[in-house]
Coordinates of C-alpha atoms in Angstrom, one line a residue:
Chain M
M1 CA 22.1 -7.6 26.4
G2 CA 25.3 -8.8 26.7
L3 CA 26.1 -10.8 23.4
L4 CA 25.4 -7.6 21.4
S5 CA 28.0 -4.9 21.8
K6 CA 26.4 -0.8 22.9
K7 CA 25.7 -0.2 18.7
D8 CA 24.7 -2.8 17.9
A9 CA 21.7 -3.0 20.4
K10 CA 21.6 0.0 19.3
L11 CA 20.7 -1.1 15.7
I12 CA 17.9 -3.0 17.3
T13 CA 16.5 -0.7 19.9
D14 CA 17.2 2.5 17.5
P15 CA 13.6 1.2 15.0
L16 CA 11.5 1.0 18.0
A17 CA 11.0 4.1 19.2
D18 CA 12.8 7.2 17.6
N19 CA 13.4 6.4 14.1
N20 CA 10.4 4.1 13.6
P21 CA 10.0 2.9 10.1
I22 CA 6.5 3.8 10.0
T23 CA 6.4 7.2 12.1
I24 CA 9.4 8.5 11.4
Q25 CA 11.0 7.5 7.8
V26 CA 7.5 7.5 6.2
L27 CA 8.4 3.4 4.7
G28 CA 6.0 0.5 4.9
I29 CA 2.7 2.1 5.3
C30 CA 1.8 0.2 1.7
S31 CA 0.4 -2.8 3.6
A32 CA 0.5 -2.2 6.9
L33 CA -2.8 -0.6 7.3
A34 CA -4.9 -2.9 5.3
V35 CA -4.1 -5.7 7.4
T36 CA -5.1 -4.1 11.2
A37 CA -8.0 -4.2 11.7
E38 CA -8.0 -7.8 13.2
L39 CA -5.0 -8.3 15.9
K40 CA -4.8 -11.5 14.4
P41 CA -3.5 -10.7 10.9
S42 CA -1.1 -8.1 11.9
I43 CA 0.7 -10.5 14.0
V44 CA 1.2 -12.2 11.0
M45 CA 2.6 -9.3 8.7
A46 CA 4.5 -8.6 11.3
V47 CA 6.2 -11.3 11.9
S48 CA 6.0 -12.7 8.1
V49 CA 7.9 -8.9 6.9
M50 CA 10.5 -9.9 10.0
F51 CA 11.1 -12.9 8.5
V52 CA 11.1 -11.3 4.6
L53 CA 13.6 -8.6 5.8
A54 CA 15.8 -10.1 8.2
M55 CA 16.3 -13.0 5.0
G56 CA 16.9 -10.9 2.8
S57 CA 19.3 -8.1 4.5
T58 CA 21.8 -11.0 5.6
V59 CA 21.4 -12.7 1.8
I60 CA 22.3 -8.3 -0.3
S61 CA 24.8 -8.1 2.7
L62 CA 26.5 -11.6 1.7
I63 CA 26.6 -10.4 -1.9
R64 CA 26.8 -6.7 -1.8
N65 CA 30.1 -6.4 -3.5
I66 CA 29.1 -9.1 -6.0
I67 CA 25.9 -6.8 -7.0
P68 CA 26.2 -4.7 -10.3
S69 CA 24.8 -1.6 -9.0
K70 CA 23.3 -0.6 -12.0
I71 CA 21.2 -4.1 -11.6
R72 CA 21.3 -3.7 -7.5
I73 CA 17.3 -2.9 -8.0
I74 CA 16.2 -6.2 -10.2
V75 CA 18.3 -8.1 -7.7
Q76 CA 16.4 -7.0 -4.8
L77 CA 13.1 -7.0 -6.0
V78 CA 13.6 -11.1 -6.8
I79 CA 15.8 -11.8 -3.7
A80 CA 12.4 -10.5 -1.6
A81 CA 10.2 -12.1 -3.9
A82 CA 11.4 -15.1 -3.7
L83 CA 11.4 -14.8 0.1
V84 CA 7.4 -13.5 0.1
I85 CA 7.2 -17.0 -2.1
I86 CA 8.4 -19.1 0.9
V87 CA 6.2 -17.2 3.5
D88 CA 3.0 -17.2 1.4
Q89 CA 3.5 -20.8 0.6
I90 CA 4.2 -21.5 4.1
L91 CA 0.8 -19.7 4.8
K92 CA -1.5 -21.2 2.4
A93 CA -0.4 -24.4 3.3
F94 CA -0.6 -24.2 7.4
A95 CA -3.1 -21.3 8.2
Y96 CA -5.0 -20.9 5.3
E97 CA -8.1 -18.6 6.4
L98 CA -5.6 -16.4 7.2
S99 CA -3.5 -15.9 4.3
K100 CA -7.4 -15.6 2.1
Q101 CA -7.6 -12.9 5.1
L102 CA -4.3 -11.5 3.8
S103 CA -5.4 -11.7 0.1
V104 CA -2.8 -10.5 -1.7
F105 CA -1.0 -7.7 0.5
V106 CA 1.4 -10.5 1.6
G107 CA 2.5 -10.3 -2.2
L108 CA 3.1 -6.8 -1.3
I109 CA 6.0 -7.0 1.4
I110 CA 7.8 -7.0 -1.8
T111 CA 7.4 -3.9 -3.0
N112 CA 7.0 -2.4 0.8
C113 CA 9.4 1.0 0.6
I114 CA 10.2 -0.9 4.2
I115 CA 12.2 -4.0 2.3
M116 CA 14.0 -1.9 -0.3
G117 CA 15.1 1.4 1.8
R118 CA 16.5 -0.4 4.3
F119 CA 18.1 -3.1 1.9
E120 CA 19.4 -0.1 -0.5
A121 CA 20.6 2.3 2.8
F122 CA 21.3 -0.4 5.0
A123 CA 22.5 -3.9 3.8
L124 CA 25.0 -2.8 1.0
A125 CA 27.0 -0.5 2.9
N126 CA 27.1 -3.4 5.7
G127 CA 28.0 -6.3 7.4
P128 CA 26.0 -9.1 7.2
W129 CA 25.7 -9.7 11.5
R130 CA 24.7 -5.9 11.6
S131 CA 22.2 -6.1 8.8
F132 CA 20.3 -9.2 10.1
L133 CA 20.3 -6.7 13.5
D134 CA 19.4 -3.6 11.2
G135 CA 16.4 -6.3 10.3
I136 CA 15.1 -7.2 13.1
G137 CA 14.8 -3.6 14.8
N138 CA 13.4 -1.9 11.5
S139 CA 11.0 -4.8 10.8
A140 CA 9.9 -4.8 15.2
G141 CA 9.2 -0.9 15.1
Y142 CA 7.5 -1.8 11.8
G143 CA 5.6 -5.5 13.9
I144 CA 4.5 -2.9 17.1
I145 CA 2.8 0.1 15.1
L146 CA 0.6 -2.7 13.4
I147 CA 0.2 -4.3 16.9
I148 CA -1.1 -1.5 18.3
V149 CA -3.4 -0.1 15.9
G150 CA -4.8 -3.9 15.4
F151 CA -5.2 -4.0 19.1
F152 CA -7.6 -0.4 18.8
R153 CA -8.9 -1.7 16.1
E154 CA -10.4 -4.5 16.9
L155 CA -10.9 -4.2 20.3
L156 CA -12.7 -0.5 20.0
G157 CA -14.0 -2.2 17.0
S158 CA -15.7 -5.6 17.4
G159 CA -15.3 -6.3 21.2
S160 CA -12.8 -8.7 21.4
L161 CA -9.1 -9.3 21.1
L162 CA -7.7 -12.3 18.6
G163 CA -11.0 -13.1 18.4
Y164 CA -12.0 -13.7 22.3
K165 CA -14.9 -11.4 23.4
V166 CA -12.6 -9.4 25.9
L167 CA -15.6 -7.4 26.7
G168 CA -18.5 -9.8 26.7
D169 CA -21.2 -11.2 24.1
A170 CA -22.5 -7.7 22.8
I171 CA -25.8 -10.0 21.7
E172 CA -26.4 -11.4 24.7
K173 CA -25.8 -8.4 27.3
T174 CA -23.3 -9.1 29.3
G175 CA -19.6 -7.5 30.0
V176 CA -19.7 -4.0 29.4
Y177 CA -22.6 -4.6 27.6
A178 CA -24.5 -5.0 30.4
Y179 CA -24.3 -1.1 31.2
G180 CA -25.3 0.4 27.2
Y181 CA -21.7 0.2 25.8
E182 CA -21.6 -0.2 21.6
N183 CA -18.9 -1.8 19.1
N184 CA -18.0 1.2 17.2
G185 CA -18.0 -0.4 13.9
F186 CA -16.3 2.3 12.3
M187 CA -12.8 1.4 14.1
L188 CA -12.6 -1.7 11.2
L189 CA -13.3 0.7 8.4
A190 CA -10.5 1.9 6.1
P191 CA -10.4 5.2 7.2
M192 CA -10.0 4.7 10.4
A193 CA -6.3 2.8 10.5
L194 CA -5.3 5.8 8.7
I195 CA -6.4 8.0 11.4
T196 CA -5.4 5.6 14.2
I197 CA -1.8 6.0 13.0
G198 CA -2.2 10.2 12.8
I199 CA -2.6 9.9 16.1
I200 CA 0.4 7.6 17.0
I201 CA 1.7 10.2 15.7
W202 CA 0.6 12.8 17.5
V203 CA 1.4 11.0 20.9
Q204 CA 5.0 10.0 20.3
R205 CA 5.5 13.8 18.8
S206 CA 4.3 15.1 21.8
R207 CA 6.3 13.2 24.1
N208 CA 9.2 14.0 22.4
T209 CA 10.2 17.2 20.4
S210 CA 12.9 17.0 18.7
L211 CA 10.6 14.5 16.2
I212 CA 8.5 17.7 15.1
E213 CA 8.7 18.6 11.3
Q214 CA 9.2 22.4 10.4
N215 CA 5.6 23.1 8.2
Chain S
M1 CA -21.3 -1.3 -19.6
E2 CA -19.2 -3.7 -17.8
H3 CA -16.3 -1.3 -18.9
I4 CA -18.1 1.8 -17.5
E5 CA -19.3 0.5 -14.6
L6 CA -15.3 -1.2 -13.9
F7 CA -14.3 2.2 -14.7
F8 CA -16.1 4.6 -12.0
K9 CA -15.8 1.8 -9.2
S10 CA -12.1 1.4 -9.3
I11 CA -11.5 4.9 -9.9
F12 CA -14.2 5.9 -6.9
I13 CA -14.7 2.5 -4.8
D14 CA -12.4 0.7 -4.7
N15 CA -10.2 3.6 -4.8
M16 CA -6.1 2.8 -4.4
I17 CA -5.4 4.7 -1.9
F18 CA -8.5 5.4 0.0
A19 CA -9.9 2.1 0.1
T20 CA -7.1 0.2 -0.4
F21 CA -3.8 1.8 1.2
L22 CA -1.7 1.0 -2.1
G23 CA 1.6 3.3 -3.2
M24 CA 1.2 4.8 0.4
C25 CA 4.8 5.6 0.6
S26 CA 4.8 7.8 -2.9
Y27 CA 2.0 9.8 -1.9
L28 CA 3.4 10.7 1.5
A29 CA 6.6 11.4 0.5
V30 CA 5.7 13.5 -3.3
S31 CA 2.7 15.4 -2.5
K32 CA 4.5 18.4 -0.9
K33 CA 3.6 20.5 -3.9
V34 CA 0.8 20.0 -6.5
A35 CA 3.3 20.4 -9.6
T36 CA 5.3 17.1 -8.8
A37 CA 2.3 14.8 -7.3
V38 CA 0.7 15.6 -10.8
G39 CA 4.4 14.0 -12.7
L40 CA 4.0 10.9 -10.8
G41 CA 0.4 10.3 -11.0
A42 CA 0.5 10.6 -14.6
A43 CA 3.8 8.0 -14.9
V44 CA 1.6 5.9 -12.6
I45 CA -1.6 6.0 -14.6
F46 CA 1.1 5.2 -17.7
V47 CA 2.6 1.9 -15.9
L48 CA -0.1 1.0 -15.0
A49 CA -1.8 0.9 -18.5
I50 CA 1.0 -1.0 -19.4
T51 CA 1.9 -3.6 -16.8
V52 CA -1.9 -4.3 -16.6
P53 CA -2.6 -6.3 -18.7
L54 CA 0.8 -7.5 -19.6
N55 CA 0.6 -9.1 -16.4
W56 CA -2.6 -10.5 -17.5
L57 CA -1.3 -12.3 -21.0
L58 CA 1.0 -13.6 -18.6
D59 CA -1.5 -14.8 -16.2
V60 CA -3.6 -16.5 -18.6
Y61 CA -0.8 -17.8 -21.2
L62 CA 1.8 -18.8 -18.3
L63 CA 0.6 -19.1 -14.1
K64 CA -3.1 -19.8 -13.8
D65 CA -3.7 -23.5 -13.1
G66 CA -4.1 -25.2 -16.9
A67 CA -3.0 -22.2 -18.5
L68 CA -0.6 -24.4 -19.9
A69 CA -3.0 -26.1 -22.0
W70 CA -2.2 -24.7 -25.1
L71 CA 1.6 -26.0 -25.5
G72 CA 0.1 -29.7 -25.9
P73 CA -2.3 -31.9 -23.4
E74 CA 0.0 -32.9 -20.8
Y75 CA 0.9 -29.5 -19.8
A76 CA -2.3 -29.0 -18.1
Q77 CA -2.3 -30.0 -15.4
Y78 CA 0.4 -27.7 -14.4
D79 CA -0.4 -24.9 -11.5
L80 CA 2.2 -21.6 -11.7
S81 CA 0.2 -19.2 -9.9
F82 CA 2.6 -19.6 -6.9
L83 CA 5.9 -18.2 -9.4
S84 CA 3.0 -15.0 -9.8
F85 CA 4.5 -12.6 -7.7
I86 CA 7.9 -13.4 -8.9
M87 CA 6.9 -13.2 -12.7
F88 CA 4.7 -10.1 -12.2
I89 CA 7.8 -8.1 -10.6
A90 CA 10.0 -9.2 -12.9
T91 CA 7.9 -7.5 -15.7
I92 CA 7.4 -4.7 -13.7
A93 CA 11.0 -3.4 -13.6
T94 CA 11.3 -4.6 -16.8
M95 CA 8.8 -2.7 -17.8
V96 CA 9.6 0.1 -16.4
Q97 CA 13.3 -0.3 -17.5
L98 CA 12.1 -0.4 -21.0
V99 CA 9.6 2.1 -21.3
E100 CA 11.7 4.9 -19.6
I101 CA 14.9 4.2 -22.7
V102 CA 11.7 4.1 -24.9
V103 CA 10.4 6.9 -23.6
E104 CA 13.8 9.4 -23.5
K105 CA 14.7 8.2 -27.0
F106 CA 11.3 9.3 -28.8
A107 CA 9.5 11.7 -26.6
P108 CA 11.9 13.8 -25.2
A109 CA 9.4 16.1 -23.5
L110 CA 7.8 13.3 -21.3
Y111 CA 10.7 12.0 -20.2
N112 CA 11.4 15.5 -18.8
S113 CA 8.6 15.1 -17.4
L114 CA 8.0 11.6 -16.3
G115 CA 11.8 11.4 -16.7
I116 CA 12.8 11.0 -12.7
F117 CA 9.4 9.2 -11.4
L118 CA 10.1 6.3 -13.6
P119 CA 12.8 4.8 -11.5
L120 CA 10.8 5.8 -8.4
I121 CA 7.3 3.7 -9.5
A122 CA 9.2 0.3 -10.1
V123 CA 9.1 -0.6 -5.9
N124 CA 5.4 1.2 -5.8
C125 CA 3.4 -0.9 -4.5
A126 CA 0.2 0.7 -6.3
I127 CA 1.7 -0.7 -9.3
L128 CA 2.4 -4.5 -8.1
G129 CA -0.5 -4.4 -5.8
G130 CA -3.0 -3.5 -9.7
S131 CA -1.7 -6.5 -11.2
L132 CA -2.2 -8.4 -7.6
F133 CA -5.3 -7.4 -7.8
M134 CA -6.1 -8.0 -11.5
Q135 CA -5.2 -11.4 -10.9
S136 CA -7.3 -11.8 -7.1
R137 CA -10.2 -10.2 -8.9
E138 CA -10.8 -12.5 -12.0
I139 CA -10.9 -10.1 -14.8
Q140 CA -12.0 -11.5 -17.1
T141 CA -10.9 -9.9 -20.7
L142 CA -7.3 -8.2 -21.8
G143 CA -9.7 -5.5 -22.3
L144 CA -11.4 -5.0 -19.2
A145 CA -7.5 -5.6 -17.7
F146 CA -6.3 -2.2 -19.8
N147 CA -9.2 -0.5 -18.5
Y148 CA -8.5 -1.8 -14.5
G149 CA -5.1 -0.4 -15.1
I150 CA -6.0 2.8 -16.9
S151 CA -8.7 3.4 -14.1
S152 CA -7.1 2.8 -10.3
G153 CA -4.6 5.4 -12.3
I154 CA -6.2 7.8 -12.7
G155 CA -7.8 7.2 -8.8
W156 CA -4.5 7.5 -7.5
F157 CA -3.7 10.3 -9.9
L158 CA -6.7 11.7 -8.1
A159 CA -6.1 11.2 -4.7
I160 CA -2.5 12.5 -4.7
L161 CA -3.5 15.5 -6.7
A162 CA -6.0 16.2 -3.9
I163 CA -4.1 15.7 -1.0
A164 CA -1.1 18.0 -2.6
A165 CA -4.0 20.9 -3.3
I166 CA -4.1 20.7 0.1
R167 CA -0.8 20.4 1.4
E168 CA 0.3 23.4 0.0
K169 CA -2.8 25.1 1.5
I170 CA -2.5 24.0 5.4
R171 CA 1.1 25.0 4.3
Y172 CA -0.4 28.6 6.2
S173 CA -2.7 27.4 8.7
D174 CA -1.3 26.7 12.2
V175 CA -1.6 22.7 13.2
P176 CA -0.6 22.0 16.8
A177 CA 3.2 21.1 16.7
P178 CA 3.7 17.3 16.7
L179 CA 0.5 17.4 14.4
R180 CA 2.8 19.2 11.7
G181 CA 4.0 17.5 8.3
L182 CA 3.1 13.5 8.3
G183 CA 0.8 14.0 11.7
I184 CA -1.9 15.8 9.8
T185 CA -1.4 14.4 6.3
F186 CA -2.6 11.1 8.2
I187 CA -5.3 11.9 9.2
I188 CA -6.1 14.2 6.4
T189 CA -5.6 11.1 3.9
G190 CA -8.5 9.6 6.6
L191 CA -11.3 12.0 6.1
M192 CA -10.9 11.9 2.3
A193 CA -11.5 8.3 2.2
I194 CA -14.8 8.6 4.7
G195 CA -16.0 10.8 1.9
F196 CA -14.6 8.6 0.1
M197 CA -16.9 5.8 1.2
S198 CA -19.6 7.5 -0.1
F199 CA -19.1 6.4 -3.2
G200 CA -20.2 3.0 -2.2
G201 CA -23.5 3.2 -3.5
M202 CA -22.9 4.2 -6.4
L203 CA -23.5 1.0 -8.9
T204 CA -25.5 -1.2 -6.7
G205 CA -29.4 -1.6 -7.2
G206 CA -28.9 -0.4 -10.4
D207 CA -30.7 -2.4 -14.0
D208 CA -30.7 -1.4 -17.0
E209 CA -33.8 0.2 -18.2
K210 CA -32.1 3.2 -15.0
E211 CA -28.8 3.6 -17.2
P212 CA -29.4 7.0 -17.5
T213 CA -30.7 8.5 -14.5
E214 CA -27.9 6.7 -13.1
Q215 CA -25.0 8.2 -15.4
T216 CA -26.4 11.5 -14.3
A217 CA -26.3 10.7 -10.2
V218 CA -22.7 9.8 -11.2
V219 CA -21.4 12.6 -12.3
K220 CA -23.2 14.5 -9.9
K221 CA -21.7 13.1 -7.1
I222 CA -18.9 13.8 -9.1
E223 CA -19.1 17.5 -8.7
I224 CA -20.4 17.5 -4.9
K225 CA -16.8 16.1 -3.9
K226 CA -15.4 18.6 -6.1
D227 CA -17.1 20.9 -4.0
A228 CA -16.1 19.1 -1.2
I229 CA -12.8 19.7 -2.0
D230 CA -13.2 23.6 -2.6
I231 CA -14.9 23.9 0.6
A232 CA -12.1 22.0 2.3
K233 CA -9.4 24.6 1.1
N234 CA -11.9 27.5 1.7
E235 CA -11.6 26.3 5.3
T236 CA -7.8 26.2 5.4
E237 CA -7.9 29.6 3.5
I238 CA -10.3 31.1 5.8
K239 CA -7.5 29.6 8.8
E240 CA -4.9 31.7 6.9

C-alpha cells in the first residue's frame, strides 16, 4: 500500500485477524448474530456498520478537543444515532424488503459496543485520518465474521447463496439433492449463530496459539 | 390474561439473550462471577422497567404517525417516527444518569450494589432493544409496556445468572485450549438457546377453558429447566 504508511496500514490489517473486534475484543456481538441467517442481510449490515463507524470516528476525532469529558457518552450516542438514522432512511427508501428483514437491528447499531468502544478507545485520542482508518479496519473485521457466518448459515441452512440456489433445487431433487443431501434447517435458527461463532473462535485460536485465554 | 401471556412470552419465548441476542457484549464480559452478574442483571431489570414505559409515552404522544393530533388538527399529518432512534437513546442516556443521581442520594445501599453498573447500561443493546421491540411489536397500553420492560429484564437476568453459574464451574474443567474463555461460552450459550427453544410451544394452542392446566404446565417446564441447569452443573462437577 503505497498510499498508507506502514503504521497506518496496520490500523486496517490488525482488526481483520489478530485483533478482530468480534472474536478477540468481544465487541459488537449484539446485533451481529441475529442478522446472519442469510448472506445478503449480513453484507448490508456490515456495510452499514462500516459507514457509521468510519464517519462517526472521523467526526468524533475532529471535535475531540471541544467535547467536555463528562458528557462525552451522550455526544457519542447522538452522533451515532444521527448516522444510523441516515442509514435507516436510505435502506427504507431503496431496499424496503431488506429493511423489514433487518427490523430493529439497524437501530441497534447505535448501541453496538463496537461503535462506542472504538469512539472511546481510539477516536478520542487520535487524529481524524487515523481514526477513519481505524473505523474502516474494525468494521471490516466485524464484517468478515458476519459474512463468514452468513455464508455458512445460508449455504447449509437453505442451500442457497444470496438467494441463488447453488446446491440445486430441494423439491425437484436436482444438483446435490439428487444424491440424498438434505438442508439442515437448524442452521437458520438463532442458536446456531452462536455455535458457528464459537467454532470460528476455535479455528482462529488453534491457528494462532498466542491468543489462547487463561481459564 | 394478556399480562400473564406477555410476561411469560418475554421471559422464555422471546428471551433477550437466547432469541434476539440483545446485550450480548455485557453478557459475555460480566458473566465471570455470579455476584457481579446478579448486580448487572438487577440493574438491567430496573432500567428497562423505567425506560420502556417512558419511551412508550414518547412513541404514542410524539413520534407515531398522527401522534401529534392532541396538539390540534393541523398537526395530525406529521409522522416523526424517523426520529425515534435519537429520542429513545437520549431518553435512555438521561434516565440512566438521573436514576444514578437519585439512587445515590436516597438509597446508598442500592447504589453500592447497582452503582458501578448503571453507566455501563446506557450503551447496553438490551435497553435500546427493549424500547425498539416495544415499538415494532406495537404494545397497546402503558401497563403492558411496563410489564414488557420488567419481564424482558427478568429474562435477561435469568440468562446471565445461568451462564455465570456455569462459567464459575467450568473454570475447573478441562476445556480444549483454543476454546477456553470466549469460545466455550459461545457454545454453551448456543446450547442453552436450544434449550430455551423448547418453550416455543408454551403459549400456542390453548384457549380460555384450559387456563388452569396451562398454568401448571408452565410451572412444570420451569422446574424442568432448573433441573436441566442442575444436571449441566453436575456434569461439569463430574468432569472435575
